[in-house]
Short mmCIF file of C-alpha atoms in Angstrom, two decimals:
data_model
loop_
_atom_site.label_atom_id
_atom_site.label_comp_id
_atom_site.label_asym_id
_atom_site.label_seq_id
_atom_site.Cartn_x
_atom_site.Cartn_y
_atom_site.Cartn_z
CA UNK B 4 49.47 -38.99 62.61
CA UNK B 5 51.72 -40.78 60.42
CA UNK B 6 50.74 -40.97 56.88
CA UNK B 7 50.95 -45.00 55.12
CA UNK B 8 53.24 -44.96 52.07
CA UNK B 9 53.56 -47.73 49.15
CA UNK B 10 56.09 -48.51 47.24
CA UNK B 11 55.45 -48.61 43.59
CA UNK B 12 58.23 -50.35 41.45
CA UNK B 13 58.28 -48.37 38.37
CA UNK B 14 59.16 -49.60 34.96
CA UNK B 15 62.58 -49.67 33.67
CA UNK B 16 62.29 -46.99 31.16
CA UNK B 17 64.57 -44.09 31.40
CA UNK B 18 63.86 -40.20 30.77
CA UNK B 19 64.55 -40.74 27.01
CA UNK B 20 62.23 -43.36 26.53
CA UNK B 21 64.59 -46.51 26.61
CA UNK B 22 64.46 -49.59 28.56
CA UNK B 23 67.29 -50.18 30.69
CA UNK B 24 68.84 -49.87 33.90
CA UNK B 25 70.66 -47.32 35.83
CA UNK B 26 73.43 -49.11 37.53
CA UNK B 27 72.63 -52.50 39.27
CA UNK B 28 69.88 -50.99 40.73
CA UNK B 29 65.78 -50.25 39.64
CA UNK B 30 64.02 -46.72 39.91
CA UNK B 31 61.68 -46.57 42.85
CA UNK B 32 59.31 -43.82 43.58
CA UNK B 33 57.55 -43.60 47.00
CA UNK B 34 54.26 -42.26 46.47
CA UNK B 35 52.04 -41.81 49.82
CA UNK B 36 48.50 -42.69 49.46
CA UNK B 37 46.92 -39.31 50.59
CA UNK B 38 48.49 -38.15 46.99
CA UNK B 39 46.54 -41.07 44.49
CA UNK B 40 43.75 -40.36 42.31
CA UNK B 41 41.98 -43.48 41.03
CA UNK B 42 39.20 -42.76 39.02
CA UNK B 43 36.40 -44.96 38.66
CA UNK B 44 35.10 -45.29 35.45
CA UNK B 45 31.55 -47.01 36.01
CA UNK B 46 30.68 -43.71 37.52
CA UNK B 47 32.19 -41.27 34.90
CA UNK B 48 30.28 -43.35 32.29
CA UNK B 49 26.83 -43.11 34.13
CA UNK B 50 27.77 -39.05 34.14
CA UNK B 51 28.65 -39.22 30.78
CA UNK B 52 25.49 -41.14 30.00
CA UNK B 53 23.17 -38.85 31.88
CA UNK B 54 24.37 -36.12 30.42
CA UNK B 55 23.71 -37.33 26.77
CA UNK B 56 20.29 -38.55 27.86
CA UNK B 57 19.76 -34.67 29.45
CA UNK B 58 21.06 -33.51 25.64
CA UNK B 59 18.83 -35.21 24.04
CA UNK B 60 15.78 -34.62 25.70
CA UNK B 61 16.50 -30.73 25.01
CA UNK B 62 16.60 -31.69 21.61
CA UNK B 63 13.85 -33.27 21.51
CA UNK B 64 11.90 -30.73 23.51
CA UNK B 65 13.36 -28.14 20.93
CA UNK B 66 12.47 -29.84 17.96
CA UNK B 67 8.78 -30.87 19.17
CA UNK B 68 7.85 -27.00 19.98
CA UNK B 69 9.49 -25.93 16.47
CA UNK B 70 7.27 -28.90 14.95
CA UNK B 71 3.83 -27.61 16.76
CA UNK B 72 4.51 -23.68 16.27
CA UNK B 73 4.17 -24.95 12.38
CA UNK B 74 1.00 -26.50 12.65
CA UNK B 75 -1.13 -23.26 12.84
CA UNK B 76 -4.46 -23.29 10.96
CA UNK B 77 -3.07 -21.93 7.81
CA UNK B 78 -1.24 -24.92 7.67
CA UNK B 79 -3.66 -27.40 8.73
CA UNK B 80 -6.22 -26.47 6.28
CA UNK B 81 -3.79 -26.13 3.66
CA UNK B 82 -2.74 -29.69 4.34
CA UNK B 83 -6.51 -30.88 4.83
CA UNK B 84 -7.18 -29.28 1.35
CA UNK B 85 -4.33 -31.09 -0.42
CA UNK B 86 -5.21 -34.11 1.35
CA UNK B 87 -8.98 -34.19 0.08
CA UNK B 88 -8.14 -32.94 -3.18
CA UNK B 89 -5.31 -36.01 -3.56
CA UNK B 90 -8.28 -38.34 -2.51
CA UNK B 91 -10.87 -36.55 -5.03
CA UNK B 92 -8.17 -37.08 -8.03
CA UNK B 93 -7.26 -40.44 -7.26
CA UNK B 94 -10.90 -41.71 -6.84
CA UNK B 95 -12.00 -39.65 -10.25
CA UNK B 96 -9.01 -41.69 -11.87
CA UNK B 97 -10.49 -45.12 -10.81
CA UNK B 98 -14.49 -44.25 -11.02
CA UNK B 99 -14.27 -43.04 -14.66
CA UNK B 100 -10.20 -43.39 -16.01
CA UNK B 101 -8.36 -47.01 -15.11
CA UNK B 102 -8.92 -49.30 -12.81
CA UNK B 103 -7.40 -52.95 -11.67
CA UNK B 104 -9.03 -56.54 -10.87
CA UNK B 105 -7.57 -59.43 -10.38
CA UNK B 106 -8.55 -62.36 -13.27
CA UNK B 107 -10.29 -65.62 -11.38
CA UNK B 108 -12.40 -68.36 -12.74
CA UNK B 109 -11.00 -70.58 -15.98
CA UNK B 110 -13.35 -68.95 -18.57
CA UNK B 111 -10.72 -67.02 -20.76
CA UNK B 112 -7.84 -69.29 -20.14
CA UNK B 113 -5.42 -69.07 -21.65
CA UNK B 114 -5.79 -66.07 -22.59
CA UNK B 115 -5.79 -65.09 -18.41
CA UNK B 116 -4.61 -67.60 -15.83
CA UNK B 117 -7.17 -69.54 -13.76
CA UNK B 118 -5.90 -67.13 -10.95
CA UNK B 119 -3.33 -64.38 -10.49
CA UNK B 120 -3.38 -62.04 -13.29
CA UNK B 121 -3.79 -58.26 -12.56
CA UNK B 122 -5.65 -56.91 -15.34
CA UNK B 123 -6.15 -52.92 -16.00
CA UNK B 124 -9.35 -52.08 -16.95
CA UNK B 125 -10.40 -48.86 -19.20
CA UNK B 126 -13.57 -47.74 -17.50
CA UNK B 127 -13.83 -44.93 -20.96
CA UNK B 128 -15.53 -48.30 -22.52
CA UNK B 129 -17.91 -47.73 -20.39
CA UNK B 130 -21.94 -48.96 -21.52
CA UNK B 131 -19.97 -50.36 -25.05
CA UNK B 132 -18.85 -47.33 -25.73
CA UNK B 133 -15.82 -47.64 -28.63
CA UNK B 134 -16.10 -51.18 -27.95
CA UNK B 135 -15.35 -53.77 -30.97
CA UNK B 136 -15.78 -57.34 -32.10
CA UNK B 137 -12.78 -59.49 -30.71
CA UNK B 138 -12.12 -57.22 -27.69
CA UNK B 139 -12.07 -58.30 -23.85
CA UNK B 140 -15.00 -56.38 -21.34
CA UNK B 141 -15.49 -56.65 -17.82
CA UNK B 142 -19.66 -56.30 -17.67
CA UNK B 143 -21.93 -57.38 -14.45
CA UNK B 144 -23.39 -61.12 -14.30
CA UNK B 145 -26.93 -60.54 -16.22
CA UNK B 146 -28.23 -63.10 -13.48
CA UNK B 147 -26.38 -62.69 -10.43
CA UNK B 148 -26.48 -58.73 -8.98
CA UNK B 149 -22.79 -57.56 -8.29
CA UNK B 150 -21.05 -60.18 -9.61
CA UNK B 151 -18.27 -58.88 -12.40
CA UNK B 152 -17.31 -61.17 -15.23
CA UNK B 153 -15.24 -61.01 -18.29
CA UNK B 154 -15.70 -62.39 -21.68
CA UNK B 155 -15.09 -61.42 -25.17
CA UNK B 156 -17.20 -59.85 -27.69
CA UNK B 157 -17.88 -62.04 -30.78
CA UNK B 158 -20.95 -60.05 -31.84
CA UNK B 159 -22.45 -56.51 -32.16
CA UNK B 160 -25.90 -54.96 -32.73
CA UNK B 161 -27.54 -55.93 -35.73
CA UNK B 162 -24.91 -58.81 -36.47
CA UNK B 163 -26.05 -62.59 -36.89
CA UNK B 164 -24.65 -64.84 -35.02
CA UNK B 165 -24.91 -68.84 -34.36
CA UNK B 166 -26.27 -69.29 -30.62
CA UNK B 167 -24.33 -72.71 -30.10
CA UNK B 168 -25.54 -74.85 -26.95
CA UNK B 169 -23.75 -73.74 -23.91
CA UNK B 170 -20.86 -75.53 -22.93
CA UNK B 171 -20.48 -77.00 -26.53
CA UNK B 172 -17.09 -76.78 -28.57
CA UNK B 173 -18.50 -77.57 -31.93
CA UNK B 174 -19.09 -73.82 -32.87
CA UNK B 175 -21.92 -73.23 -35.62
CA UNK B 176 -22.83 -76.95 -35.99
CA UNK B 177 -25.69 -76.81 -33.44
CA UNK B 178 -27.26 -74.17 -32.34
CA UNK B 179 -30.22 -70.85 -33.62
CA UNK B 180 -28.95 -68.19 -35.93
CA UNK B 181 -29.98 -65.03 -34.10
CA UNK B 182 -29.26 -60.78 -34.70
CA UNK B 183 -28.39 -59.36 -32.03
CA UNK B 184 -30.72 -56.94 -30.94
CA UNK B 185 -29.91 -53.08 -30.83
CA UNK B 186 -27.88 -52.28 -27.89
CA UNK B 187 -26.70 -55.35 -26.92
CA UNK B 188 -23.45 -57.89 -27.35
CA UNK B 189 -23.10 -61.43 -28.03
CA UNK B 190 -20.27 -62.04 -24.88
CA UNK B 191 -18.20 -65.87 -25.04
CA UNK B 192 -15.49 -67.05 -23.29
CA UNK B 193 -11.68 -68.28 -24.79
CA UNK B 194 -12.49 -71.68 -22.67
CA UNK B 195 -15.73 -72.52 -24.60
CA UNK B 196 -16.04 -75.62 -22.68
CA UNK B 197 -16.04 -73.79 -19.18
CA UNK B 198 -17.39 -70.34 -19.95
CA UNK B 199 -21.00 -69.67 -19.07
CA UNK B 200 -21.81 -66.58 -21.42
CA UNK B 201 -24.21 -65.52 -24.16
CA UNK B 202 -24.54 -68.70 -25.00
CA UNK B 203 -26.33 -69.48 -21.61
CA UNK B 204 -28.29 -66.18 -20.80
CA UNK B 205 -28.60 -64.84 -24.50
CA UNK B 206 -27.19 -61.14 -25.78
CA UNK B 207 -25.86 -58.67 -22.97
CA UNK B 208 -27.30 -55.12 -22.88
CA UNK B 209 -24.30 -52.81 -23.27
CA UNK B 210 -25.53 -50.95 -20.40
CA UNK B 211 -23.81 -53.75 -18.10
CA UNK B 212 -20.79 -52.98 -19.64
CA UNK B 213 -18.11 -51.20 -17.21
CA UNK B 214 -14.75 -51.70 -18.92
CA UNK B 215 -12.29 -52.95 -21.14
CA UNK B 216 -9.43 -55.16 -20.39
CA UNK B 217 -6.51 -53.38 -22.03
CA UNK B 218 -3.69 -54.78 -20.45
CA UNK B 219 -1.98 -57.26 -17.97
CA UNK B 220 0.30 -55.76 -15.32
CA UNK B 221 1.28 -58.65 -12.97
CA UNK B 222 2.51 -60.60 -13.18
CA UNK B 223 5.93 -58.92 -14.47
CA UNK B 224 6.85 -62.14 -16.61
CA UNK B 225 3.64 -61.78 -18.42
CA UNK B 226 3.30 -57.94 -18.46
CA UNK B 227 1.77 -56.93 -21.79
CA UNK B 228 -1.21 -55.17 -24.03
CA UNK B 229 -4.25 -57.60 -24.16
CA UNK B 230 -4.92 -58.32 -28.43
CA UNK B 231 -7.83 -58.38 -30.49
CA UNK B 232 -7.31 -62.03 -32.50
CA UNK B 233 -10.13 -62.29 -34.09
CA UNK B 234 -10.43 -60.68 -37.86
CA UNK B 235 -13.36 -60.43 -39.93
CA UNK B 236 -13.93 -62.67 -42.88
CA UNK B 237 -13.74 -61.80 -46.33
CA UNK B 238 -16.20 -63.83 -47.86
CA UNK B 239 -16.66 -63.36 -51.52
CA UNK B 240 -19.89 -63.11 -53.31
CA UNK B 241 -21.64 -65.82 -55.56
CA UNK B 242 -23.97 -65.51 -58.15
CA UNK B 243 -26.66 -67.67 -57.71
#
């Protein structure tokens, strides 16, 4: 059987490399079809695709059976020990150390916004303890069971103090002088006019008292310590 030939005009480019033309006439080579190799590329990149899939999967097998032979018990309960003792720390830190709430209610403004400030509390001040005239606590509502409010102290035990009606801003002009009894705090707001406080329910056992504000840590425009303002009087004596 005779074998089909085609003739394939080649381009004009000499053995050398340069264009041109040999004679009048073009190079032709006569290549029969039995002799051509066309590869088709869809199928050598599905090979080469299946084979990288095939790699990878071994690598992934490998690396899964190196990650599981680690995990003997040693390790587990070494990790399960770290783990707990991570969670013990951290909740030791915010029971009895620091901890955060976020300011709400219009009480101490502007002192704290309405809404929005992060305040860290000391929880060492703890039941009053260290606790001064002029600085900010965190105590539970006297009245209302798990409620957490914040208000500043203006009195201590054994102080006297003017009991002004609640909601007033004319401070020492109406009210009862009163001492405070032992162990408890006279608490009022920065916002007389919209702070409920000891002027409403009376002196606040210490006992109520779980922290002191100490500083402000969001937001970042605002970041800062939280100051005592308030400075005793010197009042100087008169003989009578």
């Amino acid at each position: 059987m005779r074998r089909r030939s085609s003739w394939f005009r080649t381009p004009n480019i000499l053995n050398d490399g340069r264009r041109g033309r040999c004679g009048a006439k073009n190079w032709v080579l006569k290549v029969p079809y039995s002799h051509m190799t066309i590869p088709d590329h869809g199928m050598v990149d599905a090979a080469r695709s299946k084979q990288d899939h095939a790699s990878n999967s071994i690598h992934m097998e490998h690396f899964v059976r190196s990650l599981v032979r680690g995990f003997n018990p040693r390790t587990i309960g070494r990790l399960a020990l770290n783990g707990t003792s991570t969670f013990c720390a951290c909740a030791l830190i915010w029971e009895h150390l620091i901890t955060i709430q976020l300011s709400e209610g219009p009480s101490m403004y502007p002192t704290f916004d309405v809404r929005g400030d992060w305040l860290l509390i000391s929880r060492v001040h703890r039941n009053g303890k260290g606790i001064e005239v002029g600085d900010v606590v965190r105590y539970g509502h006297p009245n209302f069971q798990g409620v957490h409010v914040a208000k500043r102290v203006v009195g201590m035990p054994g102080d006297f103090v003017c009991q002004d009606k609640p909601l007033s801003t004319d401070i020492g002009k109406e009210g009862n002088m009163i001492q405070i009894p032992e162990g408890h705090v006279f608490l009022a707001g920065d916002n007389l006019p919209w702070s409920r406080d000891s002027r409403n329910y009376g002196p606040v056992p210490m006992g109520l008292i779980n922290g002191k504000i100490i500083a402000r840590v969001w937001p970042l425009s605002k970041i800062g310590w939280v100051t005592n303002p308030l400075q005793p009087a010197q009042l100087e004596a008169q003989n009578i």
